[in-house]
């Protein structure tokens, strides 16, 4: 009998495995070495800024008090300016209202024309 598979000259290519696994393992080894170097490496850190064992921190209370007083003075000034503006608006509104009332009273005193028999009563 004849072989149905007539292509005997080209065998299938061999699979080569392991190169991707070697790459992954190598990357993990490098990562572990870098992390070890970062966290475990080095010695004591020398701080050249510290002169002695004591550190003095001074806060000037006078400058803080002056800042608070300045802020308070600024707040009082803003409140006074707002009150002056509100008073001006109120006075302007009162003057306009008074003018409208006088106009309405003047219009009320005018003669009303009526058709027919009508009596004017005061």
Short mmCIF file of C-alpha atoms in Angstrom, two decimals:
data_model
loop_
_atom_site.label_atom_id
_atom_site.label_comp_id
_atom_site.label_asym_id
_atom_site.label_seq_id
_atom_site.Cartn_x
_atom_site.Cartn_y
_atom_site.Cartn_z
CA UNK A 1 0.00 0.00 0.00
CA UNK A 2 1.01 3.53 -0.55
CA UNK A 3 1.50 6.07 2.21
CA UNK A 4 -1.18 8.81 2.12
CA UNK A 5 1.35 11.29 3.54
CA UNK A 6 3.67 11.80 0.60
CA UNK A 7 5.72 14.68 2.05
CA UNK A 8 8.61 12.91 3.83
CA UNK A 9 11.37 15.38 3.01
CA UNK A 10 10.42 18.22 5.45
CA UNK A 11 10.13 17.10 9.08
CA UNK A 12 8.21 19.41 11.47
CA UNK A 13 10.38 21.98 13.25
CA UNK A 14 11.44 21.17 16.78
CA UNK A 15 10.09 23.38 19.53
CA UNK A 16 12.71 25.04 21.64
CA UNK A 17 11.33 25.87 25.07
CA UNK A 18 12.98 27.38 28.06
CA UNK A 19 14.24 30.67 26.63
CA UNK A 20 11.23 32.62 27.93
CA UNK A 21 11.47 30.93 31.32
CA UNK A 22 15.15 31.85 31.56
CA UNK A 23 14.28 35.48 30.77
CA UNK A 24 11.61 35.59 33.52
CA UNK A 25 13.88 33.97 36.11
CA UNK A 26 16.72 36.36 35.23
CA UNK A 27 14.42 39.38 35.61
CA UNK A 28 13.26 38.15 39.02
CA UNK A 29 16.84 37.66 40.18
CA UNK A 30 17.77 41.18 39.09
CA UNK A 31 14.69 42.62 40.86
CA UNK A 32 15.53 40.80 44.11
CA UNK A 33 19.15 42.02 44.00
CA UNK A 34 18.05 45.64 43.39
CA UNK A 35 15.51 45.52 46.23
CA UNK A 36 18.08 44.01 48.60
CA UNK A 37 20.57 46.74 47.66
CA UNK A 38 17.96 49.47 48.27
CA UNK A 39 16.71 48.23 51.65
CA UNK A 40 19.73 46.51 53.21
CA UNK A 41 22.64 48.33 51.66
CA UNK A 42 24.47 51.33 53.03
CA UNK A 43 25.52 52.24 56.51
CA UNK A 44 24.59 55.00 58.88
CA UNK A 45 23.53 58.24 57.30
CA UNK A 46 25.71 61.14 58.31
CA UNK A 47 23.87 64.35 58.92
CA UNK A 48 26.20 67.31 58.51
CA UNK A 49 23.48 69.83 59.35
CA UNK A 50 23.30 68.88 63.04
CA UNK A 51 25.92 70.72 65.05
CA UNK A 52 25.23 69.20 68.43
CA UNK A 53 22.75 66.91 70.06
CA UNK A 54 20.36 69.73 70.95
CA UNK A 55 18.13 71.57 68.55
CA UNK A 56 16.65 74.92 69.49
CA UNK A 57 13.49 76.12 67.84
CA UNK A 58 12.43 79.65 68.74
CA UNK A 59 9.08 81.09 67.83
CA UNK A 60 8.69 84.78 68.27
CA UNK A 61 5.42 85.32 70.08
CA UNK A 62 5.48 89.04 69.41
CA UNK A 63 5.39 88.60 65.65
CA UNK A 64 2.51 86.13 65.98
CA UNK A 65 0.61 88.57 68.20
CA UNK A 66 1.24 91.38 65.74
CA UNK A 67 -0.06 89.22 62.89
CA UNK A 68 -3.21 88.46 64.86
CA UNK A 69 -3.71 92.14 65.68
CA UNK A 70 -3.21 93.09 62.03
CA UNK A 71 -5.75 90.48 60.93
CA UNK A 72 -8.22 91.75 63.54
CA UNK A 73 -7.74 95.36 62.45
CA UNK A 74 -8.27 94.39 58.82
CA UNK A 75 -11.46 92.52 59.74
CA UNK A 76 -12.79 95.52 61.71
CA UNK A 77 -12.02 97.82 58.78
CA UNK A 78 -13.91 95.55 56.37
CA UNK A 79 -16.92 95.40 58.70
CA UNK A 80 -16.96 99.19 59.05
CA UNK A 81 -16.73 99.64 55.26
CA UNK A 82 -19.58 97.18 54.78
CA UNK A 83 -21.68 99.00 57.36
CA UNK A 84 -21.03 102.35 55.65
CA UNK A 85 -22.03 100.89 52.28
CA UNK A 86 -25.18 99.36 53.76
CA UNK A 87 -26.10 102.68 55.41
CA UNK A 88 -25.65 104.51 52.08
CA UNK A 89 -27.90 102.00 50.32
CA UNK A 90 -30.54 102.32 53.04
CA UNK A 91 -30.48 106.12 52.89
CA UNK A 92 -30.75 106.05 49.09
CA UNK A 93 -33.68 103.64 49.28
CA UNK A 94 -35.39 105.80 51.91
CA UNK A 95 -34.97 108.91 49.74
CA UNK A 96 -36.43 107.09 46.72
CA UNK A 97 -39.34 105.80 48.79
CA UNK A 98 -40.04 109.29 50.15
CA UNK A 99 -39.98 110.72 46.62
CA UNK A 100 -42.44 108.08 45.42
CA UNK A 101 -44.73 108.76 48.37
CA UNK A 102 -44.71 112.52 47.61
CA UNK A 103 -45.46 111.80 43.92
CA UNK A 104 -48.33 109.52 44.93
CA UNK A 105 -49.73 112.16 47.28
CA UNK A 106 -49.49 114.82 44.55
CA UNK A 107 -51.30 112.56 42.10
CA UNK A 108 -54.00 111.84 44.69
CA UNK A 109 -54.70 115.57 45.09
CA UNK A 110 -55.32 116.08 41.38
CA UNK A 111 -58.83 116.51 40.10
CA UNK A 112 -60.63 113.39 39.03
CA UNK A 113 -62.83 113.81 35.98
CA UNK A 114 -66.08 111.91 36.13
CA UNK A 115 -68.80 111.63 33.50
CA UNK A 116 -72.26 112.35 34.72
CA UNK A 117 -73.53 113.70 38.00
CA UNK A 118 -70.93 113.34 40.68
CA UNK A 119 -70.15 115.20 43.84
CA UNK A 120 -66.70 115.90 45.18
CA UNK A 121 -66.44 115.19 48.86
CA UNK A 122 -63.47 116.19 50.89
#
